[in-house]
Short mmCIF file of C-alpha atoms in Angstrom, two decimals:
data_model
loop_
_atom_site.label_atom_id
_atom_site.label_comp_id
_atom_site.label_asym_id
_atom_site.label_seq_id
_atom_site.Cartn_x
_atom_site.Cartn_y
_atom_site.Cartn_z
CA MET A 20 3.19 4.13 39.85
CA ALA A 21 1.64 6.68 42.13
CA VAL A 22 -0.69 9.12 40.42
CA SER A 23 -1.72 12.41 42.03
CA VAL A 24 -5.38 13.29 42.67
CA GLY A 25 -5.40 16.05 40.02
CA PRO A 26 -4.92 13.83 36.96
CA ARG A 27 -7.47 11.33 38.26
CA LEU A 28 -10.06 14.10 38.69
CA GLY A 29 -9.18 15.37 35.22
CA ALA A 30 -9.76 11.93 33.80
CA ARG A 31 -13.38 12.05 35.04
CA ALA A 32 -14.18 15.43 33.45
CA PRO A 33 -15.93 15.77 30.07
CA VAL A 34 -13.35 15.09 27.36
CA PRO A 35 -12.52 18.07 25.11
CA VAL A 36 -12.64 16.48 21.70
CA LEU A 37 -12.09 17.94 18.24
CA VAL A 38 -14.24 16.29 15.61
CA THR A 39 -13.22 15.76 11.98
CA ALA A 40 -15.69 14.12 9.64
CA GLY A 41 -15.01 12.04 6.58
CA ALA A 42 -17.60 10.50 4.29
CA ARG A 43 -20.88 9.25 5.75
CA ALA A 44 -20.02 10.53 9.20
CA ARG A 45 -21.55 13.97 9.64
CA ASP A 46 -24.88 12.92 11.15
CA ALA A 47 -23.35 10.39 13.50
CA LEU A 48 -20.84 12.96 14.73
CA LEU A 49 -23.53 15.61 15.16
CA GLY A 50 -25.46 13.11 17.27
CA LEU A 51 -22.50 12.89 19.64
CA ARG A 52 -23.37 16.38 20.87
CA ALA A 53 -26.17 14.67 22.79
CA ALA A 54 -23.77 12.40 24.66
CA ASP A 55 -22.61 12.96 28.21
CA GLY A 56 -18.88 12.81 28.89
CA VAL A 57 -17.60 14.50 25.74
CA ASP A 58 -17.25 18.21 25.01
CA PRO A 59 -16.84 19.06 21.30
CA VAL A 60 -14.53 22.08 20.96
CA HIS A 61 -13.81 24.44 18.09
CA SER A 62 -10.02 24.63 18.38
CA PRO A 63 -7.41 21.85 18.31
CA ARG A 64 -5.56 23.74 21.06
CA HIS A 65 -8.43 22.96 23.45
CA ALA A 66 -8.67 19.24 22.71
CA THR A 67 -6.92 16.16 24.04
CA VAL A 68 -8.56 13.71 21.63
CA LEU A 69 -9.02 14.04 17.87
CA LEU A 70 -12.10 12.10 16.80
CA VAL A 71 -12.00 11.16 13.13
CA GLY A 72 -15.30 9.84 11.81
CA GLY A 73 -16.11 7.77 8.75
CA ALA A 74 -14.31 7.05 5.53
CA ILE A 75 -11.40 9.42 4.92
CA PRO A 76 -10.57 9.97 1.23
CA GLY A 77 -6.90 10.31 0.39
CA GLU A 78 -7.33 14.02 -0.29
CA LEU A 79 -8.16 14.58 3.42
CA PHE A 80 -5.29 12.66 5.00
CA GLU A 81 -2.93 15.65 4.95
CA ALA A 82 -5.57 17.94 6.48
CA VAL A 83 -6.26 15.44 9.28
CA ALA A 84 -2.52 15.21 9.95
CA HIS A 85 -2.25 19.02 10.15
CA VAL A 86 -5.14 19.19 12.61
CA HIS A 87 -3.66 16.36 14.68
CA ASP A 88 -0.29 18.08 14.98
CA GLN A 89 -1.96 21.21 16.40
CA LEU A 90 -3.38 19.35 19.41
CA PRO A 91 -1.18 19.94 22.47
CA GLU A 92 0.49 16.92 24.02
CA PRO A 93 -0.52 14.56 25.48
CA ARG A 94 -2.98 13.79 22.71
CA SER A 95 -4.48 10.83 20.93
CA VAL A 96 -6.71 9.90 18.01
CA VAL A 97 -9.90 7.84 17.89
CA TRP A 98 -11.06 6.81 14.40
CA TRP A 99 -14.74 5.87 14.39
CA GLY A 100 -15.52 3.68 11.41
CA GLY A 101 -11.90 3.22 10.43
CA ASP A 102 -10.63 -0.23 9.56
CA ASP A 103 -6.85 0.20 9.62
CA SER A 104 -5.09 2.57 12.01
CA GLY A 105 -2.06 2.57 9.71
CA ALA A 106 -4.16 3.93 6.84
CA LEU A 107 -4.63 7.21 8.71
CA GLY A 108 -0.88 7.68 8.98
CA ILE A 109 -1.00 8.42 12.74
CA ASP A 110 0.71 5.84 14.91
CA GLY A 111 -1.39 4.85 17.90
CA ALA A 112 -4.78 5.80 16.43
CA VAL A 113 -7.51 3.79 18.16
CA ILE A 114 -10.09 2.17 15.88
CA VAL A 115 -13.76 1.98 16.88
CA ALA A 116 -16.21 -0.07 14.82
CA PRO A 117 -19.26 1.76 13.39
CA ASP A 118 -21.47 0.16 16.05
CA GLY A 119 -18.83 0.39 18.78
CA ASP A 120 -18.83 2.44 21.98
CA VAL A 121 -17.16 5.58 20.68
CA VAL A 122 -17.90 7.74 23.75
CA GLY A 123 -16.58 5.06 26.09
CA THR A 124 -13.46 4.70 23.97
CA ILE A 125 -12.83 8.44 23.92
CA ARG A 126 -13.17 8.63 27.70
CA ARG A 127 -10.88 5.63 28.22
CA VAL A 128 -8.22 7.05 25.91
CA HIS A 129 -8.44 10.46 27.58
CA ALA A 130 -8.15 8.93 31.07
CA GLU A 131 -5.11 6.89 30.05
CA LEU A 132 -3.48 10.00 28.62
CA VAL A 133 -3.93 12.21 31.66
CA ILE A 134 -2.74 9.60 34.18
CA GLY A 135 0.24 8.72 32.00
CA GLU A 136 -0.73 5.20 30.97
CA ARG A 137 -0.91 6.01 27.24
CA PRO A 138 1.84 7.74 25.26
CA SER A 139 0.98 10.84 23.27
CA THR A 140 0.77 10.38 19.51
CA ALA A 141 3.80 11.72 17.67
CA PRO A 142 3.70 14.58 15.14
CA VAL A 143 2.93 13.45 11.60
CA GLY A 144 4.08 16.37 9.50
CA PRO A 145 7.76 17.21 8.95
CA ALA A 146 9.23 20.01 11.09
CA VAL A 147 10.14 22.11 8.06
CA ASN A 148 8.82 25.38 6.66
CA PRO A 149 6.20 24.74 3.96
CA VAL A 150 7.61 27.61 1.87
CA GLU A 151 11.26 28.59 1.56
CA TRP A 152 11.54 32.16 2.78
CA ARG A 153 14.91 32.74 4.48
CA GLY A 154 17.06 34.99 2.38
CA VAL A 155 14.38 35.37 -0.31
CA GLY A 156 13.41 38.90 -1.41
CA PRO A 157 14.98 42.30 -0.73
CA HIS A 158 14.77 41.93 3.06
CA GLY A 159 15.27 38.17 3.27
CA HIS A 160 11.82 37.38 4.67
CA GLY A 161 10.35 35.93 1.46
CA GLY A 162 8.13 38.91 0.60
CA GLU A 163 8.13 42.00 -1.59
CA GLY A 164 9.37 45.26 -0.14
CA MET A 165 8.68 45.00 3.59
CA MET A 166 5.46 43.00 3.19
CA GLY A 167 4.27 39.57 2.12
CA GLY A 168 6.04 36.28 2.35
CA GLN A 169 5.31 33.25 4.52
CA PRO A 170 7.92 33.23 7.30
CA TYR A 171 7.49 30.08 9.40
CA GLY A 172 4.51 29.17 7.19
CA ARG A 173 2.46 32.15 8.30
CA GLY A 174 1.22 34.33 5.45
CA MET A 175 1.97 38.04 5.89
CA ALA A 176 -0.18 40.83 4.49
CA MET A 177 0.26 42.55 1.14
CA THR A 178 -1.61 45.68 0.10
CA GLY A 179 -4.63 45.41 -2.19
CA PRO A 180 -7.78 47.40 -3.05
CA ASP A 181 -10.70 47.27 -0.63
CA LEU A 182 -13.97 46.21 -2.30
CA ARG A 183 -15.88 49.00 -0.61
CA ASP A 184 -13.87 52.09 -1.52
CA GLY A 185 -10.79 50.98 -3.46
CA LEU A 186 -8.35 52.10 -0.78
CA GLN A 187 -5.09 50.14 -0.68
CA LEU A 188 -5.17 48.20 2.59
CA ASP A 189 -3.43 45.19 4.07
CA ARG A 190 -4.75 41.95 2.57
CA VAL A 191 -4.01 38.46 3.92
CA SER A 192 -4.43 35.32 1.81
CA LEU A 193 -5.09 32.01 3.51
CA GLN A 194 -6.94 28.72 3.20
CA VAL A 195 -9.62 27.69 5.68
CA GLY A 196 -10.76 24.05 5.76
CA PRO A 197 -11.19 21.28 4.77
CA ALA A 198 -11.30 20.16 8.42
CA LEU A 199 -12.49 23.37 10.08
CA PRO A 200 -14.99 22.81 12.92
CA GLY A 201 -18.30 24.43 11.99
CA PHE A 202 -17.66 24.08 8.26
CA PRO A 203 -19.33 21.31 6.25
CA PRO A 204 -16.98 18.30 6.06
CA GLY A 205 -14.49 18.70 3.24
CA LEU A 206 -15.23 22.38 2.52
CA ALA A 207 -12.07 24.42 1.94
CA LEU A 208 -11.91 28.04 0.82
CA HIS A 209 -9.05 30.19 -0.38
CA VAL A 210 -9.90 33.65 0.95
CA GLU A 211 -8.34 37.09 0.91
CA LEU A 212 -9.18 39.10 4.01
CA GLN A 213 -8.86 42.78 4.80
CA GLY A 214 -9.51 42.92 8.51
CA ASP A 215 -12.41 40.49 8.88
CA VAL A 216 -13.97 41.34 5.50
CA ILE A 217 -13.68 38.78 2.69
CA GLN A 218 -12.41 40.47 -0.44
CA GLN A 219 -12.22 37.35 -2.57
CA ALA A 220 -13.13 33.71 -2.04
CA ARG A 221 -12.44 30.64 -4.12
CA LEU A 222 -13.42 27.02 -3.62
CA ALA A 223 -10.70 24.43 -3.19
CA ALA A 224 -11.17 21.00 -4.74
CA ASN A 225 -13.94 18.84 -3.32
CA PRO A 226 -12.12 15.92 -1.60
CA PHE A 227 -15.13 13.63 -2.13
CA GLU A 228 -15.14 13.99 -5.91
CA SER A 229 -12.72 11.10 -6.27
CA GLY A 230 -15.48 8.80 -5.03
CA GLU A 231 -12.86 6.91 -3.03
CA ARG A 232 -14.32 4.84 -0.19
CA VAL A 233 -12.06 3.98 2.74
CA GLY A 234 -13.12 2.39 6.01
CA SER A 235 -16.61 1.43 7.17
CA PRO A 236 -19.53 3.86 6.73
CA LEU A 237 -21.36 5.17 9.76
CA ARG A 238 -25.12 5.33 9.72
CA SER A 239 -26.57 8.58 8.41
CA VAL A 240 -30.02 10.16 8.66
CA GLY A 241 -29.75 10.89 4.93
CA ASP A 242 -29.61 7.16 4.17
CA VAL A 243 -33.41 7.08 4.47
CA PHE A 244 -33.81 9.46 1.53
CA ASP A 245 -31.33 7.48 -0.55
CA ALA A 246 -33.30 4.33 0.27
CA ALA A 247 -36.61 5.93 -0.69
CA ARG A 248 -35.28 6.56 -4.18
CA ARG A 249 -34.50 2.85 -4.59
CA ARG A 250 -37.47 1.11 -2.96
CA PRO A 251 -40.84 1.82 -1.29
CA ILE A 252 -40.47 2.96 2.29
CA ARG A 253 -42.89 4.16 4.96
CA VAL A 254 -43.73 7.87 4.98
CA ALA A 255 -43.41 7.83 8.75
CA GLU A 256 -39.78 6.68 8.47
CA VAL A 257 -38.94 9.34 5.89
CA GLU A 258 -40.54 12.16 7.86
CA LEU A 259 -39.01 11.14 11.19
CA ALA A 260 -35.62 11.19 9.46
CA ARG A 261 -36.41 14.63 8.06
CA ALA A 262 -37.20 15.98 11.53
CA ARG A 263 -33.98 14.49 12.92
CA TYR A 264 -31.98 15.86 10.01
CA HIS A 265 -33.18 19.43 10.56
CA LEU A 266 -32.75 19.23 14.35
CA LEU A 267 -29.17 17.97 14.06
CA ARG A 268 -28.28 20.92 11.79
CA LEU A 269 -29.95 23.30 14.23
CA ALA A 270 -27.96 21.77 17.11
CA GLU A 271 -24.75 22.38 15.17
CA ALA A 272 -25.74 26.00 14.46
CA LEU A 273 -26.47 26.68 18.12
CA HIS A 274 -23.09 25.30 19.10
CA LEU A 275 -21.41 27.34 16.37
CA HIS A 276 -23.02 30.53 17.70
CA GLY A 277 -21.79 29.90 21.23
CA LEU A 278 -25.01 28.33 22.53
CA ALA A 279 -23.49 24.97 23.39
CA SER A 280 -26.02 24.00 26.07
CA GLY A 281 -28.89 24.75 23.70
CA GLY A 282 -27.16 22.74 21.00
CA ARG A 283 -26.83 19.76 23.34
CA ARG A 284 -30.52 20.03 24.24
CA VAL A 285 -31.56 20.03 20.57
CA ALA A 286 -29.16 17.20 19.71
CA ARG A 287 -30.67 15.05 22.45
CA LEU A 288 -34.14 15.73 21.09
CA ALA A 289 -32.95 14.78 17.59
CA VAL A 290 -31.34 11.52 18.68
CA GLN A 291 -34.25 10.46 20.92
CA LEU A 292 -37.05 11.84 18.70
CA GLN A 293 -40.27 9.83 18.62
CA PRO A 294 -43.69 10.58 17.08
CA SER A 295 -44.97 11.36 20.58
CA ASP A 296 -42.47 14.23 20.90
CA LEU A 297 -44.59 16.77 18.99
CA ARG A 298 -45.10 18.92 22.09
CA ARG A 299 -41.38 18.85 22.90
CA ILE A 300 -40.43 20.04 19.45
CA ALA A 301 -43.16 22.69 19.49
CA ARG A 302 -41.80 23.97 22.84
CA LEU A 303 -38.33 24.04 21.29
CA ARG A 304 -39.64 26.18 18.47
CA ARG A 305 -41.14 28.68 20.94
CA TRP A 306 -37.91 28.69 22.98
CA LEU A 307 -35.87 29.46 19.90
CA GLU A 308 -38.19 32.21 18.74
CA ARG A 309 -38.05 33.94 22.13
CA GLY A 310 -34.24 33.80 22.22
CA VAL A 311 -32.31 36.69 20.75
CA ALA A 312 -28.80 35.24 20.47
CA LEU A 313 -29.28 33.03 17.39
CA TRP A 314 -31.91 35.15 15.71
CA GLY A 315 -29.98 38.37 16.28
CA ALA A 316 -26.90 36.84 14.67
CA THR A 317 -28.77 35.47 11.66
CA ALA A 318 -31.38 38.13 10.81
CA GLY A 319 -30.53 39.92 7.55
CA VAL A 320 -27.45 37.74 6.99
CA GLY A 321 -26.82 35.80 3.77
CA VAL A 322 -29.97 36.99 2.00
CA LEU A 323 -30.92 35.06 -1.16
CA GLU A 324 -33.76 36.74 -3.03
CA ALA A 325 -36.52 34.65 -4.58
CA GLY A 326 -35.47 35.73 -8.07
CA THR A 327 -31.91 34.55 -7.49
CA VAL A 328 -33.12 31.20 -6.19
CA GLU A 329 -35.46 30.75 -9.17
CA ASP A 330 -32.78 31.71 -11.70
CA LEU A 331 -30.39 29.16 -10.22
CA GLY A 332 -33.03 26.44 -10.00
CA VAL A 333 -32.32 25.85 -6.32
CA GLY A 334 -34.85 23.80 -4.38
CA GLY A 335 -35.22 22.59 -0.82
CA VAL A 336 -35.25 24.64 2.37
CA VAL A 337 -33.21 27.45 0.83
CA ALA A 338 -35.84 28.00 -1.87
CA ARG A 339 -38.85 27.78 0.45
CA ALA A 340 -37.23 30.17 2.97
CA ALA A 341 -36.99 32.70 0.13
CA GLY A 342 -40.67 32.29 -0.77
CA VAL A 343 -40.21 29.95 -3.74
CA PRO A 344 -42.84 27.14 -3.53
CA VAL A 345 -40.77 24.10 -4.53
CA ASP A 346 -41.35 20.80 -2.74
CA ALA A 347 -41.60 17.36 -4.32
CA ARG A 348 -44.19 16.35 -1.72
CA ALA A 349 -46.67 18.98 -2.89
CA GLY A 350 -47.48 17.07 -6.08
CA ASP A 351 -47.50 13.61 -4.56
CA ARG A 352 -50.88 11.94 -4.07
CA THR A 353 -49.81 10.21 -0.86
CA TYR A 354 -48.77 13.44 0.81
CA ARG A 355 -51.86 15.23 -0.49
CA ALA A 356 -54.02 12.57 1.14
CA LEU A 357 -52.18 13.23 4.42
CA GLY A 358 -53.09 16.92 4.20
CA PHE A 359 -49.57 18.12 3.46
CA GLN A 360 -49.34 21.91 3.06
CA MET A 361 -46.09 23.45 1.85
CA ILE A 362 -44.46 25.93 4.26
CA THR A 363 -42.72 28.98 2.83
CA ARG A 364 -41.20 32.18 4.15
CA GLN A 365 -40.24 35.46 2.51
CA ARG A 366 -37.02 37.00 3.79
CA GLY A 367 -34.53 34.46 2.44
CA ASP A 368 -31.91 35.21 5.09
CA ALA A 369 -30.15 32.83 7.49
CA ARG A 370 -32.82 33.39 10.15
CA ALA A 371 -35.57 32.47 7.68
CA ARG A 372 -33.71 29.28 6.75
CA TRP A 373 -33.40 28.17 10.37
CA LEU A 374 -37.07 28.99 11.09
CA GLN A 375 -37.99 27.08 7.95
CA ARG A 376 -36.09 24.04 9.20
CA ILE A 377 -37.66 24.04 12.65
CA ASP A 378 -41.16 24.53 11.16
CA GLU A 379 -40.57 21.67 8.71
CA ALA A 380 -39.34 19.52 11.59
CA VAL A 381 -42.60 20.18 13.48
CA GLN A 382 -44.58 19.42 10.32
CA ALA A 383 -42.60 16.22 9.73
CA VAL A 384 -43.50 14.88 13.18
CA GLN A 385 -47.15 15.72 12.50
CA LEU A 386 -46.94 13.73 9.25
CA VAL A 387 -45.37 10.80 11.09
CA THR A 388 -48.44 10.65 13.32
CA ALA A 389 -50.87 10.92 10.39
CA ALA A 390 -49.09 8.62 7.95
CA GLY A 391 -49.87 5.22 9.41
CA ASP A 392 -48.63 2.61 6.91
CA ALA A 393 -48.56 4.98 3.90
CA MET A 394 -45.59 4.41 1.61
CA VAL A 395 -43.42 6.50 -0.71
CA GLY A 396 -40.76 5.34 -3.09
CA PRO A 397 -39.15 5.76 -6.50
CA ASP A 398 -42.50 6.57 -8.13
CA HIS A 399 -43.38 9.22 -5.56
CA GLY A 400 -42.11 12.65 -4.63
CA VAL A 401 -39.10 12.16 -2.37
CA GLU A 402 -38.11 15.58 -1.01
CA ASP A 403 -34.47 15.27 0.01
CA PRO A 404 -33.34 17.95 2.52
CA ARG A 405 -29.93 17.93 0.83
CA ALA A 406 -31.42 19.06 -2.50
CA GLY A 407 -29.65 21.78 -4.49
CA THR A 408 -26.38 21.68 -2.59
CA GLY A 409 -24.27 21.46 -5.76
CA VAL A 410 -25.65 24.72 -7.16
CA LEU A 411 -25.30 26.45 -3.81
CA LEU A 412 -21.70 25.31 -3.52
CA ARG A 413 -20.74 26.70 -6.93
CA GLN A 414 -22.30 30.09 -6.13
CA LEU A 415 -20.83 30.31 -2.64
CA PRO A 416 -17.63 32.30 -3.45
CA GLN A 417 -19.49 35.22 -4.99
CA TRP A 418 -21.98 35.34 -2.11
CA LEU A 419 -19.18 35.46 0.46
CA SER A 420 -17.26 38.34 -1.14
CA GLY A 421 -17.83 41.49 0.90
CA LEU A 422 -19.12 39.68 4.00
CA GLU A 423 -17.52 39.93 7.41
CA TRP A 424 -16.06 36.59 8.47
CA GLY A 425 -18.70 35.94 11.14
CA ASP A 426 -21.54 36.57 8.67
CA ALA A 427 -19.81 34.31 6.15
CA VAL A 428 -19.70 31.42 8.64
CA THR A 429 -23.35 32.07 9.56
CA THR A 430 -24.31 32.01 5.88
CA ILE A 431 -22.43 28.79 5.18
CA ALA A 432 -24.01 27.03 8.17
CA SER A 433 -27.52 28.10 7.16
CA LEU A 434 -27.12 26.81 3.59
CA ASP A 435 -26.36 23.28 4.88
CA LEU A 436 -23.85 22.46 2.14
CA ASP A 437 -23.15 18.78 1.60
CA LEU A 438 -19.99 18.17 -0.39
CA GLU A 439 -20.64 14.44 -0.60
CA ALA A 440 -24.00 15.05 -2.26
CA ALA A 441 -22.42 17.67 -4.51
CA ALA A 442 -19.81 15.11 -5.56
CA GLY A 443 -22.49 12.53 -6.28
CA LEU A 444 -20.99 10.06 -3.83
CA PRO A 445 -22.96 6.81 -4.20
CA PRO A 446 -25.28 6.02 -1.31
CA THR A 447 -24.06 3.67 1.35
CA SER A 448 -25.52 0.22 1.70
CA SER A 449 -25.61 0.48 5.48
CA PRO A 450 -29.02 0.24 7.15
CA ALA A 451 -30.80 3.52 7.73
CA GLN A 452 -30.76 5.02 11.17
CA GLY A 453 -33.94 4.15 12.93
#
């Protein structure tokens, strides 16, 4: 069959891919930002391939199906770490083993789609309205008076009091997540918006709380910290993982704030990071501090005062960025011998949290160089960068109320919420990422 030049050129372009993460997949998927040939996008309307990563609990199947059905045709699905394409409920999903060539598979699937050699995946969800609305209510649109209702599944506004002055204004209720790009995997919020201001927010159920494990786990940077709680492990390995962990989150934040090229640069540094890269990471820190885009969007946003952090008993980066000196390494004799000095900041806003992460990444690489064969383990202070996420998650709705939507997303990203850790999902037995 003859194929025109246009589709063949399109097949060579970077593949617009929408990423949805299941359990044990976030770090691996963040690392894909470093890869050539794929272009992670924020909207299903811009993607041709849906990449599903890791084990998908049953509670997320419906969300993945909804996201899939929003991709324009032709479209396809690649499931990285899946073990049964039928389990996802999407006919034609392509399985890639955890150690398989996921980028190559995405590009091959995309090329086959655009030149017509692969059929588009069919819609999963039924073509029916999720809520009966025709003929319901005084005007037959499913609402009250001339407002409200969900015609064609789209929620319409009702009036409600504004938090700021009590005026009755249009208020829209909707759910965001649990497969929203830029949100932590599994996070879903029921929100009421007036304009772009959140009037109320409520957490939906955590899909990882069932503890269900499906499919094969992908390797995660966090596996190193889980391993250190079970057996002795080299300090150098722990600290290199810490630096990678912080850099991958920073790469995601840059992409979220529209700085995709900067995010790709940081992701590459994270994936390729070696102890000899101290100068590279120090230059990155200076580059970030000179830039105004990220810092302008995060300064003064999502402030958590030291007193609030102390009252809640929150640790980790969030605490130290608010000036609360909490770090398990500070009391550990091995780290003291290496000259470890705790880093803290004062402002407690999103900017302070990102600066804290980049400074701790620089410090971690310095510790890698100094550590030699020093070991930490169950009897030592293992400072897990995911610490305190459960408390942060429970407090999130009240912190979001009154924020503009953009500031809410900035706040959520800077808190680095981990719903798997909050659910106490048991650590994977897969080898740690080296």
